[in-house]
Tab-separated table of C-alpha atoms and ligand atoms in Angstrom:
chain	number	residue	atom	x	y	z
H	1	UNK	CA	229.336	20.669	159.541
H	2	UNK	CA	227.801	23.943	157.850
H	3	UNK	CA	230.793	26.821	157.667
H	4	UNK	CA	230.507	30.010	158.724
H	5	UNK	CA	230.119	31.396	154.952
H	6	UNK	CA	227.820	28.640	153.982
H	7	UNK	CA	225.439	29.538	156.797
H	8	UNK	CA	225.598	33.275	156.081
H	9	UNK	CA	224.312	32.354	152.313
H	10	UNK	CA	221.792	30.189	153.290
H	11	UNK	CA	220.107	32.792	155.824
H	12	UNK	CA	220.774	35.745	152.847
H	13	UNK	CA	219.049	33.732	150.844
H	14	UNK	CA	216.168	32.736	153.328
H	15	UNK	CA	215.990	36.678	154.337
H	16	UNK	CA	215.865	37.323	150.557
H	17	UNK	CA	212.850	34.773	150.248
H	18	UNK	CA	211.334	36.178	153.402
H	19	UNK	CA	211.249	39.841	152.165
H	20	UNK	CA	210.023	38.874	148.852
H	21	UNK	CA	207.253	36.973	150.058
H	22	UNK	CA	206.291	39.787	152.736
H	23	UNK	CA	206.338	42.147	150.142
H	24	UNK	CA	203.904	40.310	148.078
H	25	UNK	CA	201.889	39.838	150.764
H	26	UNK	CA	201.806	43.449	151.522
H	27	UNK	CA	200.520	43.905	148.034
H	28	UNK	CA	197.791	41.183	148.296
H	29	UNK	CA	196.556	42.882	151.538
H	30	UNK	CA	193.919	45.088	151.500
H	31	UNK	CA	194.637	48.881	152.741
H	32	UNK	CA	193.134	48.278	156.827
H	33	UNK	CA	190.491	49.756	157.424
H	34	UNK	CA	190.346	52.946	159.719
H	35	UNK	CA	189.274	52.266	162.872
H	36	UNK	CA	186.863	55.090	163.490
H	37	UNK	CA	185.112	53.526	160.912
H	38	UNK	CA	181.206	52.192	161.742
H	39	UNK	CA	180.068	48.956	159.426
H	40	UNK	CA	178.507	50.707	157.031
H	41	UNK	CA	174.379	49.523	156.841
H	42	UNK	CA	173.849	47.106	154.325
H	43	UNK	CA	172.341	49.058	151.104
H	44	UNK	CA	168.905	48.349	149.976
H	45	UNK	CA	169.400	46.646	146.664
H	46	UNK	CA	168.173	49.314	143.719
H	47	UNK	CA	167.280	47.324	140.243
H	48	UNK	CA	168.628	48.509	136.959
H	49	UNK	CA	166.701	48.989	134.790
H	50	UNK	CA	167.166	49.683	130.984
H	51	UNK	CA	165.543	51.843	128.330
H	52	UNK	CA	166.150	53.226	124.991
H	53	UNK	CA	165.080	56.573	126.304
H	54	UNK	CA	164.082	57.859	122.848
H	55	UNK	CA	160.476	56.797	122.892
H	56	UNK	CA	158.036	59.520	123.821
H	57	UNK	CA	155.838	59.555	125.536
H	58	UNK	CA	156.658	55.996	126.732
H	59	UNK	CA	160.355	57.078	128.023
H	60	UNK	CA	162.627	60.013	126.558
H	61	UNK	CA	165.182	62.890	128.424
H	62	UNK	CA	163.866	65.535	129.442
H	63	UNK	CA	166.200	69.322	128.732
H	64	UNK	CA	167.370	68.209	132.501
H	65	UNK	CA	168.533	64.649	130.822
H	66	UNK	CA	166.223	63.143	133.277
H	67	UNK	CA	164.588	59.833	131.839
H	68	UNK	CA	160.852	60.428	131.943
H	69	UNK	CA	157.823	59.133	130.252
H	70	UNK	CA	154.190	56.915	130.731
H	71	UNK	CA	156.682	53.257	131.571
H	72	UNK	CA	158.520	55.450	133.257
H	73	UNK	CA	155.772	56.402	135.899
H	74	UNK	CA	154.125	53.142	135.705
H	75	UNK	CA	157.095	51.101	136.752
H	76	UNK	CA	157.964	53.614	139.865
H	77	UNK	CA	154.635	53.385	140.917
H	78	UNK	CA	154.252	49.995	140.619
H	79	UNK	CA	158.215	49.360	142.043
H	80	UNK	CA	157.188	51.321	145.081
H	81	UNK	CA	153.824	49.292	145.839
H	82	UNK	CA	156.115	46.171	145.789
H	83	UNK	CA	158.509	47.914	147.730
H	84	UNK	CA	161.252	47.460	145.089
H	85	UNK	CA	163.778	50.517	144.348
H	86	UNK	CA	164.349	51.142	141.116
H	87	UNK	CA	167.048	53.007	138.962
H	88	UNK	CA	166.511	53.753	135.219
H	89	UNK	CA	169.321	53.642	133.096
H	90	UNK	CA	169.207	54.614	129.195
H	91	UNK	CA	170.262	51.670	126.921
H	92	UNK	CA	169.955	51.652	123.225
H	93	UNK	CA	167.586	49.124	121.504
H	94	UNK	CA	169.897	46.785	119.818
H	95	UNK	CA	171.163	44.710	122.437
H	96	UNK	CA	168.978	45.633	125.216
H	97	UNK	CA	167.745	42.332	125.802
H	98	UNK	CA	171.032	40.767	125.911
H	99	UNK	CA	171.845	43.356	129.132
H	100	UNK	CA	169.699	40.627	131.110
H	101	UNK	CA	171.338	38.183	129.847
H	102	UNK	CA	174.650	39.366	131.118
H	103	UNK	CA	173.239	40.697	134.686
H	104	UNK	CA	173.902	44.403	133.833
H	105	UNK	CA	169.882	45.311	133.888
H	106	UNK	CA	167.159	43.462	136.300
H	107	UNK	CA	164.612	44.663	133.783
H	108	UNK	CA	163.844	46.250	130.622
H	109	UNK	CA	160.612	48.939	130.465
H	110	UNK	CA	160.586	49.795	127.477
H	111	UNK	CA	157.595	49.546	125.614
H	112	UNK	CA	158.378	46.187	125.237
H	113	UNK	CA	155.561	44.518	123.091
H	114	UNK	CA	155.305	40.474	124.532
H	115	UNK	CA	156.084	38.368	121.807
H	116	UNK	CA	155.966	34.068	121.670
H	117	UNK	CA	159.680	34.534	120.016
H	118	UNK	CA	160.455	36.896	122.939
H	119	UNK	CA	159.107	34.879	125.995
H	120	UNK	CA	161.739	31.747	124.556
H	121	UNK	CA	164.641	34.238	125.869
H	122	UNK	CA	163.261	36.260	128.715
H	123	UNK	CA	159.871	36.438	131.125
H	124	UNK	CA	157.021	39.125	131.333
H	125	UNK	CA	155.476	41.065	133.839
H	126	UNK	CA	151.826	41.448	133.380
H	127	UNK	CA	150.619	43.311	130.499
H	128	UNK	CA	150.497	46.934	131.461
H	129	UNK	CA	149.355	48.589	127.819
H	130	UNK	CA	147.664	47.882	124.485
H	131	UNK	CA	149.614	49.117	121.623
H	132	UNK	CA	149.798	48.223	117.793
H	133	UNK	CA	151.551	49.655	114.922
H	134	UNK	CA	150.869	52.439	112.927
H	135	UNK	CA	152.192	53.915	109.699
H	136	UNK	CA	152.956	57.673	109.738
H	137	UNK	CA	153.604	59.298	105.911
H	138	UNK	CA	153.594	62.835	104.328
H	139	UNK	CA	150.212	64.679	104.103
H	140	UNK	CA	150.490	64.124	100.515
H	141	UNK	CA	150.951	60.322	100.124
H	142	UNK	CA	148.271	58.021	98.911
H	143	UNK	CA	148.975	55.276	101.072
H	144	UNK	CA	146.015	54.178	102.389
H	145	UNK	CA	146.878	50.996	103.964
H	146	UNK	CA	149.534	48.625	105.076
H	147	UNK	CA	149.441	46.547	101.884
H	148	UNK	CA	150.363	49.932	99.842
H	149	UNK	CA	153.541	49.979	101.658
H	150	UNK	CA	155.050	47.199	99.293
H	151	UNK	CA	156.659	49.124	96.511
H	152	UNK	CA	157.810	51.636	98.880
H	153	UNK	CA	160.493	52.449	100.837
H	154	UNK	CA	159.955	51.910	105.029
H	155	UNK	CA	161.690	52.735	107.859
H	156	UNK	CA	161.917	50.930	111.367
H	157	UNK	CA	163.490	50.870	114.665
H	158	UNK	CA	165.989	47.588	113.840
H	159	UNK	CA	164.602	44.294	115.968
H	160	UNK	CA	161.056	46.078	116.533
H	161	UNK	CA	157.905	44.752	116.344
H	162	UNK	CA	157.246	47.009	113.489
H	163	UNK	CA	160.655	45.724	111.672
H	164	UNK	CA	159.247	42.753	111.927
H	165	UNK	CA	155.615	43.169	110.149
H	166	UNK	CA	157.622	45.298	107.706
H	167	UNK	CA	159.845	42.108	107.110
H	168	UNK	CA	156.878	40.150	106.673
H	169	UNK	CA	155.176	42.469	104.350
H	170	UNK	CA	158.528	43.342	101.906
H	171	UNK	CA	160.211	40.000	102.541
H	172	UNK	CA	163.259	39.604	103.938
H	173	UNK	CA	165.407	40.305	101.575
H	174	UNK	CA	164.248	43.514	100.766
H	175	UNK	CA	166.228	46.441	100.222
H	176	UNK	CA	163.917	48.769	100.569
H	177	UNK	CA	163.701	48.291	104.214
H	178	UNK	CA	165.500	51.242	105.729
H	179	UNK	CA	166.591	50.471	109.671
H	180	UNK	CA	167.303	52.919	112.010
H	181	UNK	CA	168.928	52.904	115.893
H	182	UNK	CA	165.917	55.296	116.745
H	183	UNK	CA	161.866	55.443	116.030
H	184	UNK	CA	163.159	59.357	115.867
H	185	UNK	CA	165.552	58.906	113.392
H	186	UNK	CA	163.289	57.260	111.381
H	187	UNK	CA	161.001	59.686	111.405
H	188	UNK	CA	163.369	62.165	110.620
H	189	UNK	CA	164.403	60.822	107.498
H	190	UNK	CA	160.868	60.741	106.585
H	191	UNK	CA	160.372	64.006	106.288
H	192	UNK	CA	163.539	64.489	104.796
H	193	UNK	CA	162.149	62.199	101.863
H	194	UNK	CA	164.498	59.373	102.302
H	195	UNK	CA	161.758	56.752	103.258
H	196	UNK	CA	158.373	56.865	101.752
H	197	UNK	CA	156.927	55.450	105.356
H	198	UNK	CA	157.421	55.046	108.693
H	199	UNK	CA	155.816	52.053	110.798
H	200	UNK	CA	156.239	52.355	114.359
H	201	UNK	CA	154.033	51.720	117.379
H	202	UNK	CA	150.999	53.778	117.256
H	203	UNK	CA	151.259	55.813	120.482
H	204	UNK	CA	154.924	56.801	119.490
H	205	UNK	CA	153.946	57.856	115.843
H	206	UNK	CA	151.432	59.477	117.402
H	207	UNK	CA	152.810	61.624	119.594
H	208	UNK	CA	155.390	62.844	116.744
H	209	UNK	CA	153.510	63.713	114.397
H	210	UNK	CA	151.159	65.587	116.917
H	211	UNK	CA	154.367	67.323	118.334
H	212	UNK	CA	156.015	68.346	114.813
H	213	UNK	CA	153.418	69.942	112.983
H	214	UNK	CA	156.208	71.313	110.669
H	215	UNK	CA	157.024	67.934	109.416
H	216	UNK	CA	153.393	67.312	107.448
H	217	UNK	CA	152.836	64.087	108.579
H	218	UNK	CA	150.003	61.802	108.792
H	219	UNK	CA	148.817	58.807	109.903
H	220	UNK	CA	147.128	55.594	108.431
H	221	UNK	CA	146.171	52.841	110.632
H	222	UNK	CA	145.391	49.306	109.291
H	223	UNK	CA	143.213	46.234	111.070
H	224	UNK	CA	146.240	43.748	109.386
H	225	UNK	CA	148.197	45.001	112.526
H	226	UNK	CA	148.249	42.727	115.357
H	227	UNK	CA	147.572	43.770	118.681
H	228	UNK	CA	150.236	44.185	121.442
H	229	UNK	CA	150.955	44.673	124.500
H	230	UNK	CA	153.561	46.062	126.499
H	231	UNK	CA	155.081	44.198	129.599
H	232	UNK	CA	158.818	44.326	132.062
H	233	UNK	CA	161.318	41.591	130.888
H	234	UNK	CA	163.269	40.201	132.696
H	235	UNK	CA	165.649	37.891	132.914
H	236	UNK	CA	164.956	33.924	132.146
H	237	UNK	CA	163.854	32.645	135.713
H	238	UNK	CA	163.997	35.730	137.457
H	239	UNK	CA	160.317	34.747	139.250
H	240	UNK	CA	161.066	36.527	142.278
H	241	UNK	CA	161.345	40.019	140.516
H	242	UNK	CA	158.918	39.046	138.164
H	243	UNK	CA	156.291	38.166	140.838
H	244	UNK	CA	156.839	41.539	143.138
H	245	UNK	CA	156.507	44.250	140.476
H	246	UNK	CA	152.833	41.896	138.638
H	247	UNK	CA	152.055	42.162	142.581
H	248	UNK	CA	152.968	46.227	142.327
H	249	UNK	CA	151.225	46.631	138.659
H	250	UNK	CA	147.937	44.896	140.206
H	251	UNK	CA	147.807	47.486	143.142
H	252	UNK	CA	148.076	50.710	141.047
H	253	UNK	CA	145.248	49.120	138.698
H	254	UNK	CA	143.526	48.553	141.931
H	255	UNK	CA	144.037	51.623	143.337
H	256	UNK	CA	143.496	53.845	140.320
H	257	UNK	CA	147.219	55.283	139.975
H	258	UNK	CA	147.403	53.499	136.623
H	259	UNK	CA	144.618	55.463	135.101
H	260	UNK	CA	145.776	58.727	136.429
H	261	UNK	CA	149.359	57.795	134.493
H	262	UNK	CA	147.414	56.945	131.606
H	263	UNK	CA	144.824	59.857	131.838
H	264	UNK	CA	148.193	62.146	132.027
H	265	UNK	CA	149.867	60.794	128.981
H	266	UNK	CA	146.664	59.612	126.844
H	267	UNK	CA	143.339	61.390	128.020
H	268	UNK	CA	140.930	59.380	129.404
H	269	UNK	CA	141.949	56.411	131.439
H	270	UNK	CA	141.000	53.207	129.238
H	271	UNK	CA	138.397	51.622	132.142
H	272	UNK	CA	136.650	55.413	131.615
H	273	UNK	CA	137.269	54.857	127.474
H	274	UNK	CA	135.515	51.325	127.610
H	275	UNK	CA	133.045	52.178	130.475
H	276	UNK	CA	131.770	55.388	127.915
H	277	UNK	CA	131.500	52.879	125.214
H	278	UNK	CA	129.387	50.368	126.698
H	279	UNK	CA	127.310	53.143	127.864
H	280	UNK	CA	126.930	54.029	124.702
H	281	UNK	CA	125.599	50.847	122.944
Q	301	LIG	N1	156.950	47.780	120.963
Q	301	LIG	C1	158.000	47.597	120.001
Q	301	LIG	C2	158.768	46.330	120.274
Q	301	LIG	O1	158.706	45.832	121.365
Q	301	LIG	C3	158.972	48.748	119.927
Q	301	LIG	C4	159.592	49.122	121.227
Q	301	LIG	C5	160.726	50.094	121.063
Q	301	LIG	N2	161.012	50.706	122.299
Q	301	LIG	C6	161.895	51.718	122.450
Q	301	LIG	N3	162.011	52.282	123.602
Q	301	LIG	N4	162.630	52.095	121.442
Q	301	LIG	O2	159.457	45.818	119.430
């Protein structure tokens, strides 16, 4: 027979045991709802997509900190035609690719040359530009071409295209290699004499030297380079994406909204450029 006393400390306990576990439960549970409430409409899914957004005029901040710039245009344009929504989101260089490994960008536009190495790690979109490297040096140097560079001291955006023809040139164990975060901060320490040369893509060297007149640059441009061309990575597999925005690059090529990004950024559109020199021959 159960006492009296017994009983009363088996039900404290159970009460005890009952609270406990309806006070975890309370903290499990999600806060309700209120029921005014309407189901909110599924959102449209916006891609992320990342850029070292120190790359004029392929993508750079504006004074606004807006991220603006030729990929820039080109990959809204082309997004829209393939009626994908798109959100830019500045990422520095090193480690960009690896952001599509881990799922925090959809794509990377960032004048992102297609390499053989590359394409083992991620896919390409189309090509959408033509691009090779240049060498930018003081007024005053005699570097003439790329070869000339070997004695010298070079700087490069780390993990670019042009790191890696610098690599090739110097060797790899080269200390005379100077790597920088930034094409710009490269540059910079060009003209403060701490690199003899800068090798860079050509449209970016370009359009600094152009735009800092004060920093007596020039440029020297070399047949060794090999040509590139710019395309969207994405992730490994990712066919679906990959497929809608080389469907949304082919309509703004078709519909002449590419060359009227490229005649803003570049001059003439490149179908005029090759049209005027056929005409010519
Ligand atoms: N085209 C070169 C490469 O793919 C350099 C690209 C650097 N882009 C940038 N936004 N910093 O290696």
């Amino acid at each position: 027979m159960l006492t009296t006393r017994r009983f009363l400390q088996l039900a404290g306990i159970t009460a005890a045991t009952l609270v406990l576990a309806a006070c975890g439960k309370k903290e499990e549970a999600p806060a309700p709802a209120p029921v005014a409430a309407a189901p909110a409409p599924a959102p449209a899914k916006v891609y992320v997509v990342g850029t070292d957004a120190a790359y004029a005029p392929f993508e750079s901040q504006n004074e606004k900190g807006e991220i603006v710039g030729f990929d820039i245009e080109v990959v809204q344009a082309a997004a829209a035609k393939a009626g994908v929504e798109v959100k830019f989101v500045n990422t520095p260089w090193e480690g960009i690719f690896n952001t599509l490994q881990q799922g925090d960008r959809d794509m990377i536009v960032s004048a992102v040359t297609i390499t053989d190495e590359r394409k083992q790690t991620m896919d390409f979109s189309d090509p959408y530009f033509d691009a090779a490297q240049l060498i930018a040096v003081k007024e005053t140097s005699k570097v003439a071409k790329f070869a000339d560079l070997k004695k010298l001291k070079v700087g490069v955006q780390t993990g670019t295209t042009g790191d890696e023809a610098v690599t090739k040139l110097l060797g790899k164990a080269s200390t005379n290699i100077k790597r920088f975060e930034s094409t710009p901060l490269a540059l910079k320490e060009l003209e403060a004499g701490g690199v003899d040369a800068v090798v860079a893509d050509n449209g970016v060297i370009a359009h600094y030297v152009a735009n800092n007149p004060g920093g007596k640059f020039k440029t020297v441009s070399d047949k060794e380079f090999v040509p590139e061309q710019y395309g969207i990575a994405f992730k490994k597999g990712n066919t679906e994406l990959q497929a809608k925005m080389n469907q949304g690059l082919a309509a703004i090529k078709a519909d002449g909204s590419y060359a009227q990004i490229f005649a803003k950024y570049f001059g003439a559109p490149p179908a005029a450029k090759a049209a005027a020199s056929a005409a010519s021959k």
